[in-house]
Coordinates of C-alpha atoms in Angstrom, one line a residue:
M1 CA -71.5 2.5 179.5
I2 CA -72.3 6.5 178.8
M3 CA -74.6 6.0 176.3
R4 CA -76.3 3.6 178.6
G5 CA -76.5 6.4 181.3
C6 CA -78.4 9.0 179.2
S7 CA -81.8 9.3 179.4
R8 CA -84.3 8.9 176.4
K9 CA -85.5 12.5 176.8
A10 CA -82.0 14.0 176.3
I11 CA -81.5 12.4 172.9
T12 CA -85.2 13.4 171.4
K13 CA -84.3 16.9 172.5
I14 CA -81.1 16.9 170.3
Q15 CA -83.0 15.3 167.3
A16 CA -85.5 18.4 167.5
I17 CA -82.5 21.0 167.4
I18 CA -80.9 19.3 164.1
I19 CA -84.3 19.3 162.4
A20 CA -84.7 23.1 163.5
L21 CA -82.0 24.3 161.9
I22 CA -82.2 22.5 158.5
I23 CA -85.9 23.9 158.4
V24 CA -84.0 27.3 158.8
V25 CA -81.3 27.0 156.0
S26 CA -83.9 25.3 153.6
I27 CA -86.0 28.5 153.9
G28 CA -83.3 31.0 153.7
A29 CA -81.8 29.6 150.4
A30 CA -85.6 29.6 149.0
I31 CA -85.6 33.1 149.6
Y32 CA -82.5 34.3 148.1
F33 CA -83.2 31.8 145.0
A34 CA -86.7 33.9 144.9
T35 CA -84.9 37.3 144.7
L36 CA -83.0 36.6 141.3
P37 CA -83.6 38.1 138.4
A38 CA -85.2 35.6 135.7
P39 CA -82.1 34.3 133.7
T40 CA -81.7 35.5 129.8
A41 CA -82.2 33.0 127.2
T42 CA -79.4 31.3 125.3
I43 CA -79.6 31.3 121.7
T44 CA -77.7 28.9 119.4
Q45 CA -76.8 29.8 115.8
T46 CA -75.6 27.1 113.4
V47 CA -73.9 28.2 110.3
S48 CA -73.9 26.4 107.3
T49 CA -70.3 25.2 106.0
T50 CA -71.3 26.7 102.7
V51 CA -70.9 30.0 103.8
P52 CA -67.8 31.8 103.3
T53 CA -65.4 32.7 105.8
T54 CA -65.7 36.4 104.6
S55 CA -69.7 36.4 105.4
I56 CA -68.9 35.2 109.5
I57 CA -66.4 37.9 109.6
T58 CA -69.0 40.6 108.4
T59 CA -71.5 39.1 110.7
T60 CA -69.7 38.9 113.5
V61 CA -66.9 41.9 113.5
P62 CA -68.0 45.4 114.4
T63 CA -68.0 48.2 111.7
T64 CA -65.2 49.8 113.6
S65 CA -63.0 46.7 112.9
I66 CA -63.9 46.1 109.0
I67 CA -61.2 48.3 107.9
T68 CA -58.1 46.4 109.4
T69 CA -59.7 43.1 108.8
T70 CA -61.3 42.9 105.0
V71 CA -57.7 42.9 103.5
P72 CA -56.7 39.5 103.8
T73 CA -53.0 38.7 104.9
T74 CA -52.0 37.0 101.5
T75 CA -52.9 40.3 99.4
I76 CA -50.3 41.9 101.7
V77 CA -47.8 39.4 100.8
T78 CA -48.3 39.5 97.0
T79 CA -48.7 43.0 96.4
T80 CA -45.5 43.8 98.7
P81 CA -42.9 41.2 98.5
T82 CA -40.4 40.9 101.2
T83 CA -37.3 40.4 99.0
P84 CA -36.6 42.1 95.4
P85 CA -36.5 40.1 92.5
P86 CA -33.7 39.0 91.4
A87 CA -31.5 41.2 88.7
T88 CA -31.5 40.0 85.1
D89 CA -28.9 42.9 84.0
R90 CA -25.9 41.1 85.2
L91 CA -24.4 37.7 85.0
V92 CA -22.5 36.4 87.9
V93 CA -19.5 34.2 87.3
S94 CA -16.8 32.2 89.1
V95 CA -14.0 30.2 88.4
I96 CA -13.0 27.8 91.6
G97 CA -9.4 28.3 92.5
A98 CA -8.8 31.0 89.9
H99 CA -5.3 32.7 90.0
W100 CA -7.4 36.0 90.5
A101 CA -9.0 34.6 93.5
N102 CA -5.8 34.3 95.6
V103 CA -3.5 36.7 94.3
K104 CA -3.9 40.2 93.5
F105 CA -3.7 39.8 89.6
G106 CA -4.5 43.2 88.1
N107 CA -5.4 44.5 84.4
D108 CA -2.6 44.8 82.3
P109 CA -2.6 42.2 79.6
A110 CA 1.2 42.2 78.9
N111 CA 1.3 40.3 82.5
D112 CA -1.6 38.3 82.3
G113 CA -1.6 36.2 85.4
A114 CA -5.4 36.1 85.6
S115 CA -5.0 33.6 82.7
A116 CA -7.6 35.2 80.2
T117 CA -10.6 34.9 82.8
Y118 CA -12.0 38.3 82.5
I119 CA -9.0 40.2 80.7
P120 CA -10.8 39.2 77.1
L121 CA -13.9 41.2 78.0
V122 CA -11.7 44.4 78.6
Y123 CA -9.1 44.0 75.9
E124 CA -8.9 42.8 72.4
T125 CA -6.3 41.3 69.8
L126 CA -5.7 41.8 66.3
V127 CA -6.8 38.0 65.7
T128 CA -8.9 36.0 67.8
Y129 CA -11.0 32.5 67.9
D130 CA -14.3 32.2 65.7
P131 CA -17.0 32.6 67.6
V132 CA -19.3 30.6 65.6
A133 CA -16.5 27.6 64.9
L134 CA -16.2 27.7 68.9
Q135 CA -19.8 26.8 69.0
K136 CA -19.2 23.8 66.8
G137 CA -16.0 22.7 69.1
E138 CA -13.8 23.9 66.3
L139 CA -10.9 26.3 66.4
K140 CA -10.4 28.8 63.8
I141 CA -8.3 31.8 64.2
I142 CA -9.9 35.1 62.2
P143 CA -9.1 39.0 62.1
W144 CA -10.8 40.9 64.9
L145 CA -9.1 44.4 65.7
A146 CA -7.5 43.8 62.3
E147 CA -9.4 43.7 59.4
S148 CA -7.3 41.5 57.4
Y149 CA -3.6 40.3 57.0
T150 CA -1.1 38.9 54.6
V151 CA 2.5 37.2 55.1
S152 CA 5.1 37.2 52.9
S153 CA 6.1 33.7 50.9
D154 CA 8.8 33.5 53.2
G155 CA 7.2 33.9 56.3
L156 CA 9.5 36.6 57.2
T157 CA 6.8 39.4 57.1
W158 CA 3.2 39.9 58.6
T159 CA 1.2 42.8 57.3
F160 CA -2.3 43.8 59.1
K161 CA -4.8 46.3 58.0
L162 CA -6.6 47.7 60.9
R163 CA -10.4 48.6 61.3
K164 CA -11.2 51.9 61.6
G165 CA -13.3 53.7 63.9
I166 CA -12.6 51.5 66.7
K167 CA -12.8 53.0 70.2
F168 CA -10.9 52.5 73.4
H169 CA -13.1 53.0 76.3
S170 CA -11.3 56.3 77.0
G171 CA -12.9 57.3 73.6
N172 CA -9.4 57.4 72.0
E173 CA -9.4 56.1 68.2
M174 CA -7.4 52.9 68.2
T175 CA -4.5 53.1 65.5
A176 CA -1.3 51.8 64.4
D177 CA 0.4 53.6 66.8
D178 CA -1.3 51.7 69.6
V179 CA -0.5 48.5 68.1
V180 CA 2.9 49.2 67.8
Y181 CA 3.3 50.6 71.0
S182 CA 1.3 47.4 72.7
F183 CA 3.3 44.9 70.8
N184 CA 6.9 46.7 72.1
R185 CA 5.8 47.0 75.3
Y186 CA 4.9 43.3 75.8
W187 CA 7.7 41.7 73.6
F188 CA 10.7 44.0 73.6
Y189 CA 10.6 46.4 77.1
D190 CA 13.2 45.3 79.5
W191 CA 10.7 44.2 82.5
S192 CA 13.9 42.9 84.5
K193 CA 14.0 46.1 86.0
I194 CA 10.7 46.3 87.7
T195 CA 10.7 42.7 88.8
P196 CA 10.2 43.7 92.3
I197 CA 7.1 45.1 91.6
L198 CA 5.5 42.3 89.3
V199 CA 2.9 39.9 90.5
M200 CA 4.8 37.3 88.9
A201 CA 7.7 36.5 86.8
Y202 CA 7.4 38.5 83.5
R203 CA 7.3 35.6 80.6
K204 CA 7.6 35.4 76.7
V205 CA 5.4 32.8 75.2
M206 CA 6.6 32.4 71.6
P207 CA 10.4 31.8 70.0
D208 CA 12.5 35.0 70.2
N209 CA 12.7 35.5 66.5
V210 CA 10.9 39.1 66.3
L211 CA 13.0 41.6 64.6
S212 CA 10.8 44.4 64.9
F213 CA 7.1 46.1 64.7
E214 CA 6.5 48.7 62.1
K215 CA 4.0 51.2 61.6
V216 CA 3.4 51.8 57.8
D217 CA 0.4 54.4 58.1
A218 CA -2.2 55.1 60.7
Y219 CA -4.2 51.8 59.9
T220 CA -1.3 49.2 58.5
V221 CA 1.3 47.4 60.8
K222 CA 3.9 45.3 59.9
V223 CA 5.8 42.5 62.0
N224 CA 8.9 41.6 60.7
L225 CA 10.7 38.4 61.6
K226 CA 14.3 37.1 61.9
K227 CA 12.7 33.2 61.0
P228 CA 9.5 32.0 60.7
I229 CA 7.3 31.3 64.0
P230 CA 5.1 28.3 63.7
F231 CA 1.5 28.7 64.9
F232 CA 2.1 32.7 64.7
L233 CA -1.4 33.8 64.6
S234 CA -2.1 31.5 67.6
Y235 CA 0.3 33.4 69.7
L236 CA -1.2 36.7 68.4
S237 CA -4.6 35.5 69.6
S238 CA -3.0 35.2 73.2
T239 CA -4.2 38.0 75.6
L240 CA -0.6 38.9 76.3
W241 CA -0.8 40.4 72.8
S242 CA -3.6 42.6 73.6
I243 CA -3.8 46.1 72.3
V244 CA -3.8 48.9 74.9
D245 CA -4.4 52.6 74.6
S246 CA -1.1 54.1 74.2
K247 CA -1.8 57.4 75.0
L248 CA -3.4 56.6 78.2
V249 CA -1.0 54.1 79.5
Q250 CA 1.9 56.4 78.7
S251 CA 0.0 59.1 80.8
K252 CA 0.2 56.6 83.6
E253 CA 3.8 55.6 83.7
R254 CA 5.5 56.3 87.0
T255 CA 9.0 56.9 87.4
L256 CA 10.1 54.3 90.5
P257 CA 12.8 55.8 92.8
E258 CA 13.4 52.9 95.0
L259 CA 14.7 50.9 91.7
G260 CA 16.8 53.4 90.3
N261 CA 14.3 55.8 88.8
V262 CA 12.9 53.4 86.0
K263 CA 9.8 54.0 84.4
D264 CA 7.0 51.0 85.0
N265 CA 5.6 51.2 81.6
G266 CA 2.2 52.2 83.2
Y267 CA 2.1 48.4 85.3
Y268 CA 1.2 50.0 88.2
W269 CA -1.7 51.5 87.3
L270 CA -3.3 48.9 85.5
N271 CA -2.1 46.0 87.8
Y272 CA -2.7 47.6 91.1
E273 CA -5.3 50.3 90.6
F274 CA -6.7 48.1 88.1
G275 CA -6.7 50.7 85.1
D276 CA -8.9 50.0 81.8
A277 CA -6.9 51.0 78.5
G278 CA -9.2 48.4 76.5
T279 CA -11.3 48.2 73.5
G280 CA -13.4 45.4 74.4
P281 CA -17.1 45.0 75.0
Y282 CA -17.0 45.6 78.9
K283 CA -15.0 48.2 80.8
V284 CA -13.8 48.4 84.5
K285 CA -16.4 49.6 86.9
N286 CA -15.4 48.6 90.2
V287 CA -12.8 46.2 91.8
E288 CA -12.1 44.9 94.9
M289 CA -8.9 42.5 94.0
T290 CA -9.6 38.9 95.4
V291 CA -13.1 40.1 96.4
R292 CA -15.3 41.3 93.7
Y293 CA -14.9 42.6 90.2
E294 CA -17.4 44.3 88.3
F295 CA -17.3 45.0 84.8
E296 CA -20.0 47.2 83.1
R297 CA -21.2 47.0 79.5
F298 CA -19.1 49.4 77.0
E299 CA -22.0 51.2 75.2
D300 CA -19.5 52.6 72.5
Y301 CA -18.2 49.4 71.6
W302 CA -17.6 48.6 67.9
G303 CA -19.6 45.7 67.6
G304 CA -16.8 42.9 66.4
P305 CA -16.6 41.9 62.7
P306 CA -19.8 42.9 61.0
E307 CA -19.8 39.7 58.8
L308 CA -20.3 37.8 62.3
K309 CA -23.7 40.1 63.1
L310 CA -22.7 39.9 66.9
S311 CA -25.6 40.8 69.3
K312 CA -24.9 43.5 71.8
P313 CA -24.4 41.9 74.9
A314 CA -27.6 41.5 77.0
F315 CA -25.9 42.0 80.3
K316 CA -25.4 45.3 81.4
Y317 CA -22.6 43.9 84.2
I318 CA -20.6 41.1 84.5
V319 CA -19.6 40.3 87.8
Y320 CA -16.7 37.9 89.0
I321 CA -16.7 36.3 92.4
P322 CA -13.9 34.3 94.1
I323 CA -14.8 31.2 95.2
N324 CA -11.8 28.8 96.3
E325 CA -13.7 25.6 97.4
D326 CA -16.0 23.1 95.4
A327 CA -18.4 23.0 98.2
D328 CA -19.0 26.8 98.2
G329 CA -19.2 27.3 94.5
R330 CA -22.3 24.4 94.4
F331 CA -24.1 26.0 97.3
K332 CA -23.8 29.6 96.0
L333 CA -25.0 28.3 92.2
L334 CA -28.2 26.4 93.7
R335 CA -29.0 29.4 95.9
G336 CA -28.7 31.9 92.8
D337 CA -25.9 33.9 94.0
V338 CA -23.7 32.9 91.0
H339 CA -25.0 32.0 87.6
V340 CA -21.7 30.1 85.9
V341 CA -19.5 28.4 87.9
S342 CA -16.5 26.7 86.3
D343 CA -13.6 23.8 87.4
F344 CA -15.9 22.2 89.4
L345 CA -14.6 18.6 90.5
A346 CA -15.8 16.0 88.1
D347 CA -18.1 14.0 90.6
T348 CA -19.7 17.8 91.7
V349 CA -20.6 18.1 88.0
K350 CA -22.2 14.6 87.9
A351 CA -24.3 15.2 90.7
L352 CA -25.4 18.9 89.7
S353 CA -26.4 17.0 86.1
N354 CA -29.2 15.3 88.0
N355 CA -30.6 18.8 89.4
P356 CA -33.1 20.2 86.4
D357 CA -32.4 24.2 87.4
V358 CA -28.7 23.6 86.2
K359 CA -27.1 22.4 83.1
T360 CA -23.8 21.4 83.0
F361 CA -20.7 20.8 80.7
S362 CA -17.8 18.9 80.3
G363 CA -15.1 19.2 77.3
P364 CA -11.4 19.2 76.5
S365 CA -9.6 21.7 77.5
P366 CA -5.7 22.8 77.4
L367 CA -5.4 22.4 81.0
G368 CA -3.2 19.9 83.2
F369 CA -1.6 18.8 86.2
G370 CA 2.0 17.8 86.1
L371 CA 4.6 16.5 88.8
W372 CA 7.7 19.0 88.7
M373 CA 11.0 18.6 90.0
H374 CA 14.0 20.8 90.4
T375 CA 16.9 19.5 89.2
V376 CA 19.9 21.7 90.2
T377 CA 20.4 19.7 93.8
G378 CA 19.5 16.7 95.7
P379 CA 18.7 13.1 94.4
L380 CA 16.6 14.9 91.7
K381 CA 19.6 16.3 89.9
D382 CA 19.9 12.6 88.9
W383 CA 17.9 11.9 85.5
R384 CA 17.7 8.4 86.9
V385 CA 15.9 9.2 89.8
R386 CA 13.6 11.3 88.3
K387 CA 12.6 8.7 85.7
A388 CA 12.3 6.3 88.0
I389 CA 9.6 8.5 90.0
K390 CA 7.7 8.8 86.4
M391 CA 7.9 4.8 85.9
A392 CA 6.7 4.4 89.4
L393 CA 3.3 6.2 88.9
N394 CA 0.0 4.8 88.0
Y395 CA -1.3 7.3 85.6
T396 CA -4.8 5.2 85.1
E397 CA -5.2 5.0 89.0
L398 CA -4.4 9.0 89.1
V399 CA -7.2 10.1 86.5
N400 CA -9.8 7.4 87.7
V401 CA -9.3 8.0 91.5
A402 CA -7.8 11.7 92.3
A403 CA -9.6 13.0 88.8
A404 CA -12.7 10.8 89.7
G405 CA -12.7 10.2 85.7
G406 CA -12.8 14.0 85.1
A407 CA -9.2 14.1 83.0
N408 CA -7.4 12.2 80.6
V409 CA -4.0 10.5 80.6
A410 CA -1.6 12.2 78.7
Q411 CA 1.9 12.2 79.8
G412 CA 3.3 14.5 76.9
W413 CA 2.4 17.7 75.9
F414 CA -0.1 17.1 73.1
L415 CA -3.8 17.3 74.4
P416 CA -6.2 14.4 73.7
G417 CA -7.7 14.8 70.2
M418 CA -4.6 16.8 68.9
P419 CA -2.9 15.1 66.0
G420 CA 0.1 13.3 67.3
W421 CA -1.1 13.3 71.0
E422 CA -1.2 9.4 71.0
E423 CA 2.4 8.8 70.4
N424 CA 3.7 9.9 74.1
A425 CA 0.3 10.1 75.7
R426 CA 1.4 6.6 77.4
Y427 CA 5.0 7.0 76.9
F428 CA 5.3 5.1 80.7
K429 CA 3.5 2.2 81.6
D430 CA 1.6 2.1 84.7
A431 CA 3.3 1.2 87.9
Q432 CA 6.7 -0.2 86.9
I433 CA 7.9 -0.8 90.3
E434 CA 10.5 -3.4 89.7
A435 CA 12.1 -1.3 87.1
A436 CA 12.1 2.1 88.9
N437 CA 13.6 0.1 91.9
K438 CA 16.5 -1.1 90.0
L439 CA 17.3 2.3 88.5
L440 CA 17.1 3.9 92.1
D441 CA 19.4 1.2 93.1
E442 CA 21.6 2.0 90.0
A443 CA 21.8 5.7 91.2
G444 CA 23.1 4.9 94.1
Y445 CA 19.7 5.7 96.4
T446 CA 19.4 2.7 98.6
V447 CA 17.0 1.9 101.1
Q448 CA 18.4 3.4 104.3
A449 CA 17.5 2.3 108.1
D450 CA 14.4 4.2 108.3
G451 CA 13.2 2.2 105.5
W452 CA 13.3 5.1 102.9
R453 CA 15.7 5.9 99.9
F454 CA 15.2 9.5 100.7
H455 CA 12.6 12.0 102.1
I456 CA 11.4 15.0 99.9
N457 CA 9.2 17.6 100.3
M458 CA 6.4 17.9 97.4
Y459 CA 4.0 21.0 97.3
L460 CA 0.4 21.3 96.8
R461 CA -2.0 24.2 96.9
P462 CA -5.1 24.2 99.1
E463 CA -7.6 25.2 96.3
P464 CA -8.6 22.9 93.2
R465 CA -7.6 24.0 89.7
W466 CA -9.1 23.2 86.9
G467 CA -11.3 20.9 88.7
L468 CA -8.4 18.7 89.9
D469 CA -7.6 18.8 93.5
F470 CA -4.1 18.8 94.5
T471 CA -4.5 17.0 97.8
R472 CA -6.1 14.2 95.8
F473 CA -3.5 13.8 93.7
G474 CA -0.7 14.6 96.1
L475 CA -1.8 11.8 98.6
L476 CA -2.3 9.5 95.8
V477 CA 1.4 10.5 94.2
K478 CA 2.5 9.9 98.0
S479 CA 1.2 6.0 98.1
Q480 CA 2.7 5.3 94.7
L481 CA 6.0 6.6 95.5
A482 CA 6.1 4.9 98.8
K483 CA 6.1 1.4 96.8
I484 CA 9.8 2.3 95.4
K485 CA 10.6 3.7 99.4
I486 CA 10.7 7.6 98.3
D487 CA 8.7 9.6 101.0
A488 CA 7.3 12.3 99.3
V489 CA 6.2 14.7 102.0
P490 CA 2.9 16.8 101.1
V491 CA 3.3 20.4 102.3
V492 CA 0.0 22.4 101.7
L493 CA 0.9 26.1 100.9
Q494 CA -1.1 29.1 99.7
V495 CA -0.5 30.4 96.2
S496 CA 2.4 33.2 97.3
E497 CA 4.1 30.7 99.5
Y498 CA 3.9 28.2 97.0
Y499 CA 5.5 29.8 94.1
A500 CA 8.1 30.9 96.6
H501 CA 9.7 27.4 96.7
V502 CA 8.7 26.6 92.6
F503 CA 10.9 29.5 91.8
N504 CA 13.7 28.6 94.1
A505 CA 15.5 26.2 91.6
A506 CA 18.1 25.5 94.4
E507 CA 15.7 24.1 96.8
P508 CA 15.7 20.1 95.9
C509 CA 11.6 19.7 95.9
M510 CA 8.7 18.5 94.0
W511 CA 5.4 20.4 93.3
I512 CA 2.1 19.6 91.4
Q513 CA 1.7 22.5 89.0
P514 CA -1.0 23.0 87.4
W515 CA -0.5 24.3 83.6
D516 CA -2.7 26.2 80.9
T517 CA -1.9 27.6 77.7
L518 CA -5.6 28.7 76.3
M519 CA -3.8 28.4 72.9
M520 CA -4.7 24.9 72.0
P521 CA -3.5 24.4 68.4
D522 CA 0.0 25.1 69.8
T523 CA 0.1 24.1 73.5
P524 CA 3.2 21.6 72.6
M525 CA 4.8 24.8 70.9
F526 CA 4.5 26.8 74.1
L527 CA 5.3 24.4 76.4
C528 CA 8.4 23.0 74.7
T529 CA 9.2 26.8 74.5
Y530 CA 8.3 28.1 77.9
W531 CA 8.9 25.2 80.1
G532 CA 11.5 23.0 78.5
T533 CA 15.2 24.2 79.4
N534 CA 13.6 26.8 81.9
P535 CA 16.2 27.7 84.6
W536 CA 13.6 27.8 87.3
F537 CA 13.9 24.0 87.2
G538 CA 17.8 23.6 86.3
Y539 CA 17.0 21.4 83.4
N540 CA 19.7 22.6 81.2
K541 CA 23.4 21.6 79.9
T542 CA 24.9 23.6 83.1
T543 CA 23.4 21.9 85.8
Q544 CA 23.0 18.7 84.1
P545 CA 26.4 17.7 82.3
D546 CA 26.0 14.4 82.5
I547 CA 23.0 14.5 79.8
A548 CA 24.4 17.7 78.0
D549 CA 24.6 15.8 74.9
K550 CA 20.5 15.0 75.3
I551 CA 19.7 18.4 76.0
A552 CA 21.6 19.6 73.1
Q553 CA 19.8 17.2 70.8
R554 CA 16.7 18.5 72.3
E555 CA 17.9 22.2 71.3
A556 CA 18.7 21.0 67.8
L557 CA 15.2 19.4 67.4
Y558 CA 13.5 22.9 68.2
Q559 CA 15.4 24.6 65.6
Q560 CA 14.4 22.0 63.3
M561 CA 10.8 22.2 64.2
L562 CA 10.9 26.4 64.0
N563 CA 12.2 25.8 60.3
A564 CA 9.8 23.0 59.4
P565 CA 7.8 24.0 56.3
N566 CA 4.3 23.3 58.0
D567 CA 2.8 22.2 61.0
E568 CA 2.1 18.9 59.9
S569 CA 5.9 18.1 59.4
R570 CA 6.3 19.4 62.9
I571 CA 4.5 16.8 64.7
P572 CA 7.0 14.3 64.5
I573 CA 9.8 16.5 65.5
F574 CA 7.9 17.7 68.5
N575 CA 7.5 13.9 69.5
Q576 CA 11.4 13.4 69.2
M577 CA 11.9 16.3 71.6
L578 CA 8.8 15.0 74.1
K579 CA 10.7 11.7 74.5
I580 CA 13.5 13.4 75.7
D581 CA 12.0 15.5 78.2
L582 CA 10.2 12.7 79.5
E583 CA 13.1 10.2 79.4
Y584 CA 15.5 12.8 80.9
G585 CA 13.6 16.2 81.9
P586 CA 12.0 17.7 85.0
F587 CA 8.2 16.7 84.6
V588 CA 5.6 14.4 83.7
N589 CA 1.9 15.2 82.9
L590 CA -0.2 13.4 85.4
A591 CA -3.6 14.3 83.9
V592 CA -4.9 16.6 81.4
A593 CA -8.3 18.3 82.6
T594 CA -11.7 18.5 81.2
W595 CA -14.0 21.6 81.5
H596 CA -16.1 21.0 84.3
V597 CA -19.0 23.9 84.1
A598 CA -22.3 24.2 85.9
Y599 CA -24.6 27.1 85.2
T600 CA -28.2 28.1 85.8
A601 CA -30.5 26.5 83.8
K602 CA -32.3 30.1 82.8
L603 CA -29.4 30.9 80.9
Q604 CA -29.8 30.6 77.1
G605 CA -27.0 30.7 74.4
F606 CA -24.1 29.9 76.7
F607 CA -21.2 27.9 75.8
W608 CA -17.6 27.8 77.1
S609 CA -14.2 28.2 75.2
P610 CA -10.4 28.4 75.7
R611 CA -11.5 32.5 76.4
Q612 CA -14.1 31.2 78.7
L613 CA -16.7 33.9 78.9
F614 CA -15.6 35.4 75.6
P615 CA -17.2 35.3 73.0
A616 CA -20.4 33.6 74.6
I617 CA -21.4 36.8 76.0
F618 CA -22.4 38.1 72.7
Y619 CA -24.9 34.8 72.9
A620 CA -25.9 34.3 76.2
K621 CA -29.0 35.8 78.1
F622 CA -31.7 34.8 80.4
A623 CA -34.8 33.0 79.3

């Protein structure tokens, strides 16, 4: 209606105004663009792909920037490394779960609780294993600090001629005085007076048949015996018989007011201060016990028997790093923190053998695991209970499962491969459950209302030893003994707590005990002497009156064995002793370990032996 009311004249006027505005805006825009400067031409340059990157940089980067850009980043990295190259003057070693990794065992060879791991580097003996024979897997005793020896026809007098010019690390020359002092210190000194300061109980490891140690002249020593001692040279090759610097050790003796003013025989200095009184190829450099042990090459070392033509050790330093866990040892080896690691678990060695950067070694060893029992009180006082436990065990399963195949069955003391070992290696058949139950019933230990005959603690250590895992063995033993309704309760304790129970014969308990001799030829001799009727376990005529006749029979066999004309005739006597021990005694071997060693592939000339790193140190070097 409105649009219809507008006049045609008004519409025409509005259209004229709009057209005028458009014309004005167009003119203004034209004037603006006309006054702008002419645009600069854009030049596009195509660079061929064959021109090096440096050509582009030099044509486009201003001269002032050339100094900072002409040195490529890669050049900086290669000429200035961010990490130093690995040291080649030192060998880093570890033994998983070694005693010295957990307890402050020092450097006193007469109390060698470290079990010959580092002591042979620092101290030496009159005789030792032949390095050449060791590399062939043979055990041969040869003179070392001694130049030669002779023995009388009755076997009672041993005469040792000493080498001249051998120096201790102090600079003092080794003479007969040092040998007589060292032997007397180990064998005849009364260590019982200082027992409170000893890290572990003092021990003797051969028959007590020594009459005296005698100086003949400055370089001659006689050992006079009451009765012949089998494997006598093997005993003298033990680190316990190491020769120490008598002048130096005596100068370090302390008087202990708290123990009645007794002298410590230099023990405090050697053990707790890690004193050094040796003649070995390495001397003590710096030690933080249970953390790091560092030894430095002794440049005045006498060089070993001339006929062996030993090389000077390639490594200036030997460093021992404690490792307690298998996985940690594997990690450190693969990362290069450690060059040699022994006592891996068997399955770890198998896995590492597939790595081209690692070499492995497995071989027979004088190392094992035993199940031990106190026999003074409680159910284990009865020999029938002890025998039933031994009968119930499945030894094949223990070796194949708990040891992952990295061990051998040897219930007696003879080691696999030794003459006579087969006779008692399988004294007990596997898992004689029915016979074991019958024996327990006869002993009066019937199944109680709770479903068990009795409960008893079984002590274990948390870390592996000899490449064998306490926990694996303990849990499998527990499950096996459950079949005869004995509740063996695993109790895992650190070493110091563990041995507090082991050495308390009044506590009825069992424990899994690693053992070693590092004297393979006389292993049964050592173990029959040391472990057989030991008061720590209560296996003697006083606490076992019902089998006093058997123990007396064993003692008679022991004396008969000592007087046997040769080692061959001793073997059957040993086996008779072992039968008594296995039938009535406080132990049975669960397994005998094999060496489980892995080391960096760049290490050449390396081998492992009963002395572990010694004497390989004369042959080993980095490629």
